[in-house]
Coordinates of C-alpha atoms in Angstrom, one line a residue:
M499 CA 98.6 124.4 48.8
S500 CA 99.9 127.6 47.5
T501 CA 102.8 130.0 49.1
F502 CA 100.3 132.4 50.3
R503 CA 97.7 129.8 51.2
R504 CA 99.9 128.5 54.0
F505 CA 101.5 131.9 55.1
L506 CA 97.4 132.5 55.8
F507 CA 97.0 128.9 57.3
G508 CA 100.2 129.9 59.5
T509 CA 99.4 132.9 60.7
I510 CA 95.5 132.0 61.8
F511 CA 96.7 128.9 63.6
G512 CA 99.9 130.9 65.1
C513 CA 97.4 132.8 66.9
I514 CA 94.8 131.1 68.0
A515 CA 96.7 128.2 69.1
P516 CA 98.2 130.2 72.5
A517 CA 94.2 130.8 73.0
L518 CA 93.5 126.7 72.3
A519 CA 96.3 125.7 74.8
A520 CA 95.0 127.9 77.7
T521 CA 91.2 126.8 77.4
A522 CA 92.5 122.9 77.4
P523 CA 92.0 121.0 80.1
P524 CA 95.4 120.5 82.6
A525 CA 96.4 116.8 82.8
R526 CA 94.9 115.2 85.4
A527 CA 97.5 114.5 88.5
E528 CA 97.7 111.0 89.8
T529 CA 95.9 109.9 92.9
R530 CA 98.4 107.8 94.8
I531 CA 97.6 105.9 97.7
A532 CA 100.1 103.4 99.7
I533 CA 98.8 99.7 100.5
F534 CA 100.6 98.1 103.8
A535 CA 99.9 94.9 104.5
S536 CA 101.0 93.2 107.5
N537 CA 101.4 89.5 105.9
N538 CA 99.8 88.4 102.6
S539 CA 97.5 85.7 103.5
P540 CA 94.1 85.4 101.7
P541 CA 92.5 87.2 103.1
Y542 CA 94.5 90.1 103.8
Q543 CA 94.6 89.9 99.4
E544 CA 91.0 89.5 99.4
T545 CA 90.3 92.8 101.7
V546 CA 93.4 94.2 99.6
R547 CA 91.5 93.6 96.1
G548 CA 88.3 94.7 97.4
F549 CA 89.6 97.6 98.0
K550 CA 91.4 98.4 95.1
Q551 CA 88.0 98.0 93.1
A552 CA 86.4 100.3 95.4
V553 CA 89.1 103.3 95.1
Q554 CA 89.5 102.6 91.3
R555 CA 86.2 102.4 90.6
A556 CA 85.9 106.1 91.6
V557 CA 89.2 107.7 90.9
P558 CA 90.8 106.6 87.4
N559 CA 94.0 107.8 87.8
V560 CA 94.9 106.1 90.9
V561 CA 98.1 104.6 91.6
F562 CA 99.1 102.2 93.9
E563 CA 102.3 101.6 96.3
E564 CA 102.3 98.4 97.7
R565 CA 105.2 96.5 100.7
W566 CA 103.3 93.4 102.5
L567 CA 105.5 92.5 105.6
Q568 CA 105.0 88.9 105.8
G569 CA 104.5 89.3 109.4
D570 CA 108.5 90.9 109.8
A571 CA 107.7 93.5 113.0
G572 CA 111.5 94.4 112.8
Q573 CA 111.8 96.1 109.3
A574 CA 108.1 97.0 109.4
E575 CA 108.4 100.8 111.2
A576 CA 111.0 101.5 108.4
A577 CA 108.9 99.8 105.1
A578 CA 106.1 102.6 106.4
K579 CA 108.8 105.3 105.5
Q580 CA 109.9 104.1 102.5
L581 CA 106.7 104.0 101.0
T582 CA 106.0 107.5 101.6
A583 CA 108.7 108.5 98.8
S584 CA 106.0 108.4 96.2
R585 CA 104.2 111.1 98.3
P586 CA 101.0 109.3 98.8
M587 CA 97.6 110.9 99.9
L588 CA 96.8 107.9 101.8
F589 CA 97.6 105.0 103.5
F590 CA 95.8 101.5 103.7
T591 CA 96.6 99.6 105.9
V592 CA 95.7 95.8 106.1
G593 CA 96.4 93.9 109.8
S594 CA 97.5 95.5 113.5
L595 CA 101.3 95.1 112.7
A596 CA 100.7 97.3 109.7
T597 CA 98.7 100.0 111.5
Q598 CA 100.7 100.4 114.4
S599 CA 103.8 100.5 112.0
A600 CA 102.4 103.2 109.7
A601 CA 100.7 105.7 113.3
H602 CA 104.2 105.7 114.4
A603 CA 106.4 105.6 110.7
V604 CA 103.9 108.3 109.2
P605 CA 102.1 110.4 111.2
G606 CA 101.1 112.9 109.1
I607 CA 99.4 110.9 106.4
P608 CA 96.0 110.1 106.4
I609 CA 95.2 106.4 107.5
V610 CA 92.3 103.7 106.7
A611 CA 92.7 100.3 108.3
G612 CA 91.1 97.2 108.0
M613 CA 92.1 94.0 109.6
I614 CA 92.4 95.1 113.1
L615 CA 90.9 94.0 115.5
N616 CA 88.6 96.5 117.6
A617 CA 88.5 100.3 117.6
G618 CA 90.8 100.6 120.4
E619 CA 93.5 99.6 118.0
L620 CA 92.9 103.1 116.4
K621 CA 92.0 105.1 120.0
N622 CA 95.4 107.1 120.1
V623 CA 95.8 107.6 116.3
P624 CA 94.1 110.9 115.6
N625 CA 94.6 110.7 111.7
A626 CA 93.2 107.1 111.2
T627 CA 89.9 105.2 111.0
G628 CA 89.0 101.9 109.3
V629 CA 86.9 98.8 109.4
V630 CA 87.5 96.7 112.5
L631 CA 87.1 92.5 112.5
E632 CA 84.9 92.4 116.1
L633 CA 81.2 91.9 115.3
P634 CA 78.8 94.1 117.2
F635 CA 77.5 91.7 120.7
E636 CA 74.0 92.1 118.8
T637 CA 75.3 90.5 115.9
E638 CA 76.4 87.6 117.9
L639 CA 74.0 86.8 120.3
R640 CA 71.2 87.6 116.9
W641 CA 73.0 84.7 115.0
L642 CA 73.7 82.2 118.0
Q643 CA 69.2 82.7 118.7
R644 CA 69.1 82.0 114.8
L645 CA 71.6 78.8 114.8
L646 CA 71.0 77.4 117.7
P647 CA 66.9 78.7 119.2
D648 CA 66.7 76.1 121.5
Q649 CA 69.7 77.3 124.2
K650 CA 68.5 80.0 126.4
H651 CA 72.0 80.3 128.7
V652 CA 75.2 81.1 127.4
G653 CA 78.6 80.3 128.9
V654 CA 81.5 82.7 128.6
L655 CA 85.1 82.6 129.8
Y656 CA 87.1 85.9 130.2
S657 CA 89.9 87.6 131.7
P658 CA 88.6 90.5 133.9
A659 CA 91.3 92.3 133.3
E660 CA 90.9 92.3 129.5
N661 CA 86.9 92.1 129.1
Q662 CA 85.1 93.2 132.5
A663 CA 83.5 96.2 131.0
R664 CA 82.6 94.1 127.8
V665 CA 81.3 90.7 129.5
T666 CA 79.1 93.4 131.9
E667 CA 77.5 94.9 128.6
A668 CA 77.0 91.5 127.0
A669 CA 75.2 90.2 129.7
R670 CA 73.1 93.5 129.6
L671 CA 72.7 93.3 126.3
A672 CA 71.6 89.2 125.9
K673 CA 68.9 89.8 128.8
S674 CA 67.5 92.1 126.5
L675 CA 67.3 89.3 124.0
G676 CA 65.8 87.2 126.2
L677 CA 69.2 85.4 127.0
E678 CA 71.4 84.8 129.6
V679 CA 75.6 85.0 130.2
H680 CA 76.9 82.5 133.1
A681 CA 80.2 84.5 133.0
Q682 CA 83.2 82.4 134.3
K683 CA 86.5 85.1 135.2
V684 CA 89.8 83.2 134.7
A685 CA 93.0 85.6 136.0
T686 CA 95.4 82.6 135.0
P687 CA 95.2 80.1 132.4
R688 CA 95.6 77.6 136.1
E689 CA 92.2 78.7 137.1
L690 CA 90.6 77.2 133.3
P691 CA 89.5 73.9 134.0
E692 CA 87.6 74.9 137.7
A693 CA 86.2 77.5 135.4
M694 CA 84.7 75.3 132.8
K695 CA 83.9 72.6 135.4
S696 CA 81.4 75.7 137.2
L697 CA 80.1 76.5 133.5
A698 CA 79.4 72.7 132.9
N699 CA 76.0 72.4 134.9
Q700 CA 74.9 76.1 133.6
A701 CA 75.6 76.9 130.0
G702 CA 73.8 75.0 127.1
V703 CA 76.4 76.8 125.0
L704 CA 79.6 78.2 125.0
W705 CA 80.9 81.8 123.6
G706 CA 84.1 82.1 122.6
L707 CA 84.4 85.9 123.2
T708 CA 87.4 87.6 122.0
D709 CA 90.3 87.3 124.6
T710 CA 93.8 86.8 124.7
L711 CA 94.1 85.0 127.5
M712 CA 91.0 82.3 127.4
M713 CA 91.3 82.4 123.3
N714 CA 94.2 80.8 122.1
P715 CA 96.7 78.2 120.2
Q716 CA 97.0 77.0 123.7
T717 CA 93.6 76.5 125.7
A718 CA 92.1 75.3 122.0
Q719 CA 92.3 71.8 122.8
S720 CA 91.1 72.0 127.0
L721 CA 88.0 74.3 125.7
L722 CA 87.4 72.3 122.6
L723 CA 87.4 68.9 124.4
F724 CA 85.8 70.5 127.1
S725 CA 82.7 71.1 125.1
Y726 CA 82.9 67.7 123.1
R727 CA 83.1 65.4 126.9
N728 CA 80.1 67.8 127.8
R729 CA 78.1 67.6 124.9
I730 CA 78.1 71.6 125.0
P731 CA 78.9 73.4 122.1
F732 CA 81.3 75.7 121.2
V733 CA 80.7 79.2 119.4
G734 CA 84.0 80.0 117.7
L735 CA 85.6 83.0 116.7
S736 CA 86.5 81.9 113.5
R737 CA 86.7 79.8 110.1
S738 CA 90.3 77.7 111.8
W739 CA 88.1 77.1 115.2
V740 CA 85.1 75.2 113.1
K741 CA 87.9 72.7 111.6
A742 CA 88.8 72.2 114.6
G743 CA 85.8 71.0 116.1
A744 CA 83.3 74.6 117.2
L745 CA 79.9 74.5 116.1
Y746 CA 79.6 77.5 114.3
A747 CA 81.4 80.5 113.6
L748 CA 80.8 83.8 112.0
E749 CA 82.8 85.0 109.1
R750 CA 83.5 88.2 107.5
D751 CA 83.5 89.2 103.9
Y752 CA 86.8 90.0 103.5
P753 CA 86.2 91.9 100.2
D754 CA 83.6 93.6 101.0
M755 CA 85.3 94.9 103.6
G756 CA 88.3 95.9 101.8
R757 CA 85.2 97.6 99.1
Q758 CA 83.9 99.0 102.7
C759 CA 87.6 100.4 104.2
G760 CA 88.0 101.9 100.2
E761 CA 84.5 104.0 100.6
L762 CA 86.1 105.5 103.7
A763 CA 89.2 105.8 101.7
L764 CA 87.0 108.2 98.9
K765 CA 85.8 110.3 101.9
V766 CA 89.1 110.8 103.5
L767 CA 90.5 111.8 99.7
Q768 CA 87.6 114.3 99.4
G769 CA 88.8 116.4 102.1
K770 CA 87.3 114.5 105.2
P771 CA 89.2 114.2 108.4
P772 CA 90.1 110.7 109.3
R773 CA 88.9 111.4 112.9
S774 CA 85.6 112.8 111.5
L775 CA 84.5 108.8 110.6
P776 CA 84.2 106.4 113.6
P777 CA 85.5 103.2 112.8
E778 CA 83.1 100.5 111.6
T779 CA 81.9 97.0 111.7
P780 CA 81.8 94.6 109.0
R781 CA 78.3 94.8 106.7
K782 CA 78.4 91.8 106.1
I783 CA 78.6 88.4 107.8
G784 CA 78.8 85.1 106.9
Y785 CA 78.5 81.8 108.6
T786 CA 81.1 78.4 108.9
I787 CA 79.2 75.2 110.6
N788 CA 80.7 71.9 110.9
L789 CA 78.2 69.2 110.9
K790 CA 80.0 66.8 112.4
T791 CA 80.2 68.3 115.8
A792 CA 76.2 69.2 115.3
Q793 CA 75.5 65.1 115.2
H794 CA 78.0 64.4 118.1
M795 CA 76.4 67.5 120.1
K796 CA 72.6 66.0 118.4
I797 CA 72.0 69.1 116.5
E798 CA 70.3 69.5 113.3
F799 CA 70.7 72.5 111.2
P800 CA 67.5 73.6 108.9
A801 CA 68.6 72.8 105.5
A802 CA 68.1 75.9 104.9
L803 CA 70.7 77.1 107.2
V804 CA 73.1 74.6 105.9
K805 CA 72.7 75.7 102.2
G806 CA 73.5 78.9 103.3
A807 CA 76.6 78.5 105.2
Q808 CA 79.8 79.6 103.2
E809 CA 81.5 77.0 104.3
V810 CA 80.2 73.3 105.7
I811 CA 83.0 71.1 107.7
E812 CA 81.7 67.4 107.1

Protein backbone atom coordinates (compact mmCIF):
# COMPACT_ATOMS: atom_id res chain seq x y z
CA MET A 1 0.00 0.00 0.00
CA SER A 2 1.39 3.44 -1.04
CA THR A 3 2.09 6.13 1.52
CA PHE A 4 -0.80 8.21 0.18
CA ARG A 5 -3.28 5.30 0.38
CA ARG A 6 -2.22 4.51 3.92
CA PHE A 7 -2.69 8.17 4.84
CA LEU A 8 -6.14 8.24 3.20
CA PHE A 9 -7.30 5.00 4.89
CA GLY A 10 -6.06 6.20 8.27
CA THR A 11 -7.84 9.52 7.90
CA ILE A 12 -11.16 7.92 6.90
CA PHE A 13 -11.00 5.27 9.66
CA GLY A 14 -10.11 7.94 12.20
CA CYS A 15 -13.25 9.84 11.27
CA ILE A 16 -15.70 6.92 11.35
CA ALA A 17 -14.30 4.99 14.34
CA PRO A 18 -15.82 7.36 16.94
CA ALA A 19 -19.19 7.11 15.19
CA LEU A 20 -19.00 3.31 15.16
CA ALA A 21 -18.10 3.29 18.84
CA ALA A 22 -21.04 5.57 19.63
CA THR A 23 -23.55 3.30 17.86
CA ALA A 24 -22.17 -0.06 19.08
CA PRO A 25 -24.39 -1.73 21.72
CA PRO A 26 -22.92 -1.51 25.23
CA ALA A 27 -21.71 -4.69 26.92
CA ARG A 28 -24.49 -6.23 28.96
CA ALA A 29 -24.12 -5.92 32.71
CA GLU A 30 -24.14 -9.06 34.82
CA THR A 31 -27.27 -10.06 36.72
CA ARG A 32 -26.09 -11.19 40.13
CA ILE A 33 -28.24 -13.50 42.26
CA ALA A 34 -27.39 -14.74 45.75
CA ILE A 35 -28.33 -18.35 46.51
CA PHE A 36 -28.62 -18.94 50.24
CA ALA A 37 -29.46 -22.49 51.38
CA SER A 38 -30.12 -23.88 54.85
CA ASN A 39 -28.31 -27.16 54.06
CA ASN A 40 -27.07 -29.22 51.15
CA SER A 41 -29.33 -32.29 51.37
CA PRO A 42 -30.46 -33.77 48.01
CA PRO A 43 -33.89 -32.02 47.91
CA TYR A 44 -32.17 -28.66 48.49
CA GLN A 45 -29.58 -29.35 45.79
CA GLU A 46 -32.29 -30.43 43.34
CA THR A 47 -34.29 -27.28 44.06
CA VAL A 48 -31.25 -25.06 43.46
CA ARG A 49 -30.44 -26.90 40.25
CA GLY A 50 -33.97 -26.36 38.93
CA PHE A 51 -33.83 -22.68 39.89
CA LYS A 52 -30.57 -22.16 38.01
CA GLN A 53 -31.92 -23.89 34.92
CA ALA A 54 -34.97 -21.64 34.78
CA VAL A 55 -33.02 -18.42 35.30
CA GLN A 56 -30.10 -19.25 32.99
CA ARG A 57 -32.52 -20.08 30.19
CA ALA A 58 -33.86 -16.51 30.28
CA VAL A 59 -30.87 -14.54 31.61
CA PRO A 60 -27.64 -15.75 29.94
CA ASN A 61 -25.48 -13.17 31.74
CA VAL A 62 -26.53 -14.27 35.23
CA VAL A 63 -23.91 -14.85 37.93
CA PHE A 64 -24.73 -16.88 41.05
CA GLU A 65 -23.07 -16.40 44.43
CA GLU A 66 -23.82 -19.36 46.75
CA ARG A 67 -23.71 -20.07 50.50
CA TRP A 68 -24.75 -23.41 52.04
CA LEU A 69 -25.30 -23.19 55.79
CA GLN A 70 -25.23 -26.88 56.80
CA GLY A 71 -27.93 -26.02 59.34
CA ASP A 72 -25.66 -23.67 61.32
CA ALA A 73 -28.06 -21.08 62.75
CA GLY A 74 -25.24 -19.25 64.54
CA GLN A 75 -23.63 -18.23 61.26
CA ALA A 76 -26.80 -17.62 59.26
CA GLU A 77 -27.28 -13.85 59.48
CA ALA A 78 -23.57 -13.15 59.10
CA ALA A 79 -23.46 -15.33 55.98
CA ALA A 80 -26.49 -13.52 54.55
CA LYS A 81 -24.80 -10.15 55.05
CA GLN A 82 -21.59 -11.45 53.41
CA LEU A 83 -23.57 -12.33 50.30
CA THR A 84 -24.56 -8.70 49.88
CA ALA A 85 -20.92 -7.81 49.12
CA SER A 86 -21.46 -8.90 45.50
CA ARG A 87 -24.47 -6.52 45.25
CA PRO A 88 -27.05 -9.13 44.23
CA MET A 89 -30.26 -8.01 42.60
CA LEU A 90 -32.16 -10.82 44.30
CA PHE A 91 -31.82 -13.49 47.01
CA PHE A 92 -32.99 -17.05 46.37
CA THR A 93 -33.34 -18.59 49.82
CA VAL A 94 -33.78 -22.34 50.24
CA GLY A 95 -35.23 -23.48 53.55
CA SER A 96 -36.68 -21.72 56.60
CA LEU A 97 -33.37 -20.95 58.30
CA ALA A 98 -31.93 -19.23 55.23
CA THR A 99 -35.19 -17.38 54.51
CA GLN A 100 -35.64 -16.03 58.03
CA SER A 101 -31.97 -15.04 58.29
CA ALA A 102 -32.02 -13.19 54.97
CA ALA A 103 -35.26 -11.44 55.92
CA HIS A 104 -33.55 -10.01 59.03
CA ALA A 105 -30.11 -9.34 57.55
CA VAL A 106 -30.94 -7.90 54.10
CA PRO A 107 -34.39 -6.29 54.31
CA GLY A 108 -33.92 -4.16 51.19
CA ILE A 109 -33.19 -6.95 48.67
CA PRO A 110 -36.02 -8.92 47.01
CA ILE A 111 -36.29 -12.53 48.19
CA VAL A 112 -37.70 -15.57 46.42
CA ALA A 113 -37.97 -18.45 48.89
CA GLY A 114 -38.20 -22.19 48.35
CA MET A 115 -38.41 -25.21 50.68
CA ILE A 116 -40.37 -23.31 53.33
CA LEU A 117 -43.36 -24.94 55.01
CA ASN A 118 -46.14 -22.46 54.30
CA ALA A 119 -46.99 -18.87 53.36
CA GLY A 120 -47.10 -17.87 57.01
CA GLU A 121 -43.30 -17.79 57.02
CA LEU A 122 -43.44 -14.86 54.60
CA LYS A 123 -46.33 -13.03 56.25
CA ASN A 124 -44.18 -10.28 57.76
CA VAL A 125 -41.57 -10.15 54.98
CA PRO A 126 -42.87 -7.59 52.44
CA ASN A 127 -39.89 -8.04 50.12
CA ALA A 128 -40.45 -11.81 49.67
CA THR A 129 -42.47 -14.38 47.76
CA GLY A 130 -41.82 -18.02 46.98
CA VAL A 131 -43.04 -21.59 46.60
CA VAL A 132 -44.13 -23.38 49.78
CA LEU A 133 -43.97 -27.09 50.61
CA GLU A 134 -47.45 -27.32 52.07
CA LEU A 135 -50.04 -28.71 49.68
CA PRO A 136 -53.61 -27.44 49.41
CA PHE A 137 -56.09 -29.53 51.40
CA GLU A 138 -58.07 -30.24 48.27
CA THR A 139 -54.99 -31.73 46.61
CA GLU A 140 -54.31 -34.01 49.59
CA LEU A 141 -57.93 -35.12 49.93
CA ARG A 142 -58.38 -35.82 46.23
CA TRP A 143 -55.24 -37.96 46.26
CA LEU A 144 -56.61 -39.79 49.30
CA GLN A 145 -59.78 -40.53 47.33
CA ARG A 146 -57.72 -41.75 44.40
CA LEU A 147 -55.45 -44.02 46.43
CA LEU A 148 -58.03 -45.16 49.02
CA PRO A 149 -61.41 -44.83 47.28
CA ASP A 150 -63.24 -46.98 49.86
CA GLN A 151 -62.24 -44.84 52.85
CA LYS A 152 -64.77 -42.15 53.74
CA HIS A 153 -63.84 -41.50 57.38
CA VAL A 154 -60.61 -39.56 57.88
CA GLY A 155 -59.01 -39.29 61.32
CA VAL A 156 -56.88 -36.26 62.23
CA LEU A 157 -54.84 -35.63 65.38
CA TYR A 158 -53.95 -31.99 65.90
CA SER A 159 -52.86 -29.29 68.30
CA PRO A 160 -55.68 -26.73 68.62
CA ALA A 161 -53.22 -23.93 69.35
CA GLU A 162 -51.51 -24.55 66.01
CA ASN A 163 -54.12 -25.98 63.70
CA GLN A 164 -57.70 -25.29 64.83
CA ALA A 165 -58.53 -23.04 61.89
CA ARG A 166 -56.89 -25.36 59.38
CA VAL A 167 -58.71 -28.43 60.70
CA THR A 168 -62.04 -26.58 60.53
CA GLU A 169 -61.29 -25.67 56.90
CA ALA A 170 -60.19 -29.24 56.09
CA ALA A 171 -63.41 -30.65 57.59
CA ARG A 172 -65.51 -28.25 55.53
CA LEU A 173 -63.69 -29.13 52.32
CA ALA A 174 -63.77 -32.88 53.06
CA LYS A 175 -67.55 -32.74 53.46
CA SER A 176 -67.89 -31.15 50.02
CA LEU A 177 -65.93 -34.12 48.61
CA GLY A 178 -68.07 -36.73 50.35
CA LEU A 179 -65.62 -37.40 53.18
CA GLU A 180 -65.99 -36.99 56.93
CA VAL A 181 -63.15 -35.76 59.14
CA HIS A 182 -62.96 -37.10 62.69
CA ALA A 183 -60.67 -34.64 64.45
CA GLN A 184 -59.15 -35.20 67.88
CA LYS A 185 -57.58 -32.30 69.76
CA VAL A 186 -54.31 -33.03 71.53
CA ALA A 187 -53.02 -30.23 73.73
CA THR A 188 -50.00 -32.15 75.11
CA PRO A 189 -48.18 -35.34 74.08
CA ARG A 190 -49.61 -37.12 77.15
CA GLU A 191 -53.08 -36.86 75.60
CA LEU A 192 -52.02 -38.71 72.45
CA PRO A 193 -52.80 -42.33 73.56
CA GLU A 194 -56.36 -41.48 74.56
CA ALA A 195 -56.91 -39.46 71.37
CA MET A 196 -55.73 -42.37 69.21
CA LYS A 197 -58.00 -44.73 71.13
CA SER A 198 -60.96 -42.48 70.36
CA LEU A 199 -60.19 -42.63 66.65
CA ALA A 200 -59.85 -46.41 66.54
CA ASN A 201 -63.60 -46.93 66.10
CA GLN A 202 -64.24 -43.88 63.93
CA ALA A 203 -61.54 -43.49 61.29
CA GLY A 204 -60.71 -45.68 58.33
CA VAL A 205 -57.54 -43.74 57.57
CA LEU A 206 -55.32 -41.47 59.65
CA TRP A 207 -54.25 -38.30 57.84
CA GLY A 208 -50.87 -36.90 58.89
CA LEU A 209 -51.67 -33.20 58.90
CA THR A 210 -48.61 -30.99 59.34
CA ASP A 211 -48.45 -30.24 63.07
CA THR A 212 -45.28 -29.69 65.10
CA LEU A 213 -46.80 -31.15 68.28
CA MET A 214 -48.35 -34.22 66.67
CA MET A 215 -46.10 -35.09 63.73
CA ASN A 216 -42.49 -35.27 64.85
CA PRO A 217 -39.79 -37.88 65.54
CA GLN A 218 -40.94 -38.27 69.15
CA THR A 219 -44.53 -39.23 68.22
CA ALA A 220 -43.79 -41.18 65.03
CA GLN A 221 -43.35 -44.56 66.71
CA SER A 222 -46.63 -44.28 68.65
CA LEU A 223 -48.60 -43.17 65.59
CA LEU A 224 -47.23 -45.88 63.30
CA LEU A 225 -47.67 -48.59 65.94
CA PHE A 226 -51.30 -47.51 66.41
CA SER A 227 -51.77 -47.65 62.64
CA TYR A 228 -50.23 -51.13 62.37
CA ARG A 229 -52.11 -52.68 65.30
CA ASN A 230 -55.50 -51.30 64.31
CA ARG A 231 -55.01 -51.74 60.58
CA ILE A 232 -55.82 -48.08 60.04
CA PRO A 233 -53.50 -46.84 57.28
CA PHE A 234 -51.48 -43.76 58.13
CA VAL A 235 -50.96 -41.22 55.35
CA GLY A 236 -47.48 -39.90 55.96
CA LEU A 237 -45.97 -36.49 55.49
CA SER A 238 -42.93 -37.56 53.48
CA ARG A 239 -40.95 -40.46 52.07
CA SER A 240 -39.23 -40.98 55.43
CA TRP A 241 -42.62 -41.65 57.07
CA VAL A 242 -43.45 -44.17 54.34
CA LYS A 243 -40.14 -45.95 54.85
CA ALA A 244 -40.98 -46.15 58.56
CA GLY A 245 -44.39 -47.76 57.91
CA ALA A 246 -46.88 -45.19 56.62
CA LEU A 247 -48.98 -46.38 53.70
CA TYR A 248 -48.17 -43.53 51.33
CA ALA A 249 -47.09 -39.89 51.20
CA LEU A 250 -47.37 -37.24 48.55
CA GLU A 251 -44.05 -36.00 47.21
CA ARG A 252 -42.93 -32.75 45.66
CA ASP A 253 -40.97 -32.58 42.43
CA TYR A 254 -37.99 -30.62 43.80
CA PRO A 255 -36.33 -29.72 40.47
CA ASP A 256 -39.67 -28.39 39.25
CA MET A 257 -40.16 -26.46 42.50
CA GLY A 258 -36.80 -24.85 41.77
CA ARG A 259 -37.92 -23.96 38.25
CA GLN A 260 -41.14 -22.54 39.70
CA CYS A 261 -39.06 -20.35 42.03
CA GLY A 262 -36.93 -19.35 39.06
CA GLU A 263 -40.00 -18.19 37.15
CA LEU A 264 -41.01 -16.03 40.13
CA ALA A 265 -37.48 -14.64 40.25
CA LEU A 266 -37.68 -13.63 36.58
CA LYS A 267 -40.86 -11.67 37.27
CA VAL A 268 -39.13 -9.87 40.15
CA LEU A 269 -36.10 -9.10 37.95
CA GLN A 270 -38.49 -7.65 35.36
CA GLY A 271 -39.73 -5.17 37.96
CA LYS A 272 -42.64 -6.80 39.77
CA PRO A 273 -42.54 -6.23 43.57
CA PRO A 274 -42.39 -9.55 45.47
CA ARG A 275 -45.44 -8.53 47.54
CA SER A 276 -47.48 -8.45 44.32
CA LEU A 277 -46.71 -12.14 43.67
CA PRO A 278 -48.61 -14.40 46.12
CA PRO A 279 -46.68 -17.45 47.39
CA GLU A 280 -47.40 -20.53 45.30
CA THR A 281 -47.86 -24.23 46.07
CA PRO A 282 -46.01 -27.00 44.18
CA ARG A 283 -47.49 -27.62 40.74
CA LYS A 284 -46.12 -31.17 40.29
CA ILE A 285 -47.08 -33.91 42.76
CA GLY A 286 -46.00 -37.55 42.99
CA TYR A 287 -46.28 -40.20 45.67
CA THR A 288 -44.35 -42.93 47.47
CA ILE A 289 -46.15 -46.10 48.60
CA ASN A 290 -45.26 -48.92 50.98
CA LEU A 291 -46.50 -52.26 49.61
CA LYS A 292 -45.51 -54.13 52.77
CA THR A 293 -47.81 -51.88 54.78
CA ALA A 294 -50.53 -52.24 52.14
CA GLN A 295 -50.34 -56.03 52.40
CA HIS A 296 -50.68 -55.88 56.19
CA MET A 297 -53.67 -53.53 55.86
CA LYS A 298 -55.19 -55.84 53.21
CA ILE A 299 -55.13 -53.00 50.69
CA GLU A 300 -54.49 -53.83 47.06
CA PHE A 301 -53.39 -50.96 44.85
CA PRO A 302 -54.17 -51.19 41.12
CA ALA A 303 -51.09 -51.98 39.05
CA ALA A 304 -51.28 -48.59 37.32
CA LEU A 305 -51.03 -46.77 40.67
CA VAL A 306 -48.04 -48.85 41.72
CA LYS A 307 -46.35 -48.20 38.39
CA GLY A 308 -47.03 -44.45 38.66
CA ALA A 309 -45.39 -44.07 42.07
CA GLN A 310 -42.14 -42.13 42.36
CA GLU A 311 -40.92 -44.85 44.69
CA VAL A 312 -42.30 -48.19 45.85
CA ILE A 313 -41.11 -49.59 49.18
CA GLU A 314 -41.45 -53.37 49.46
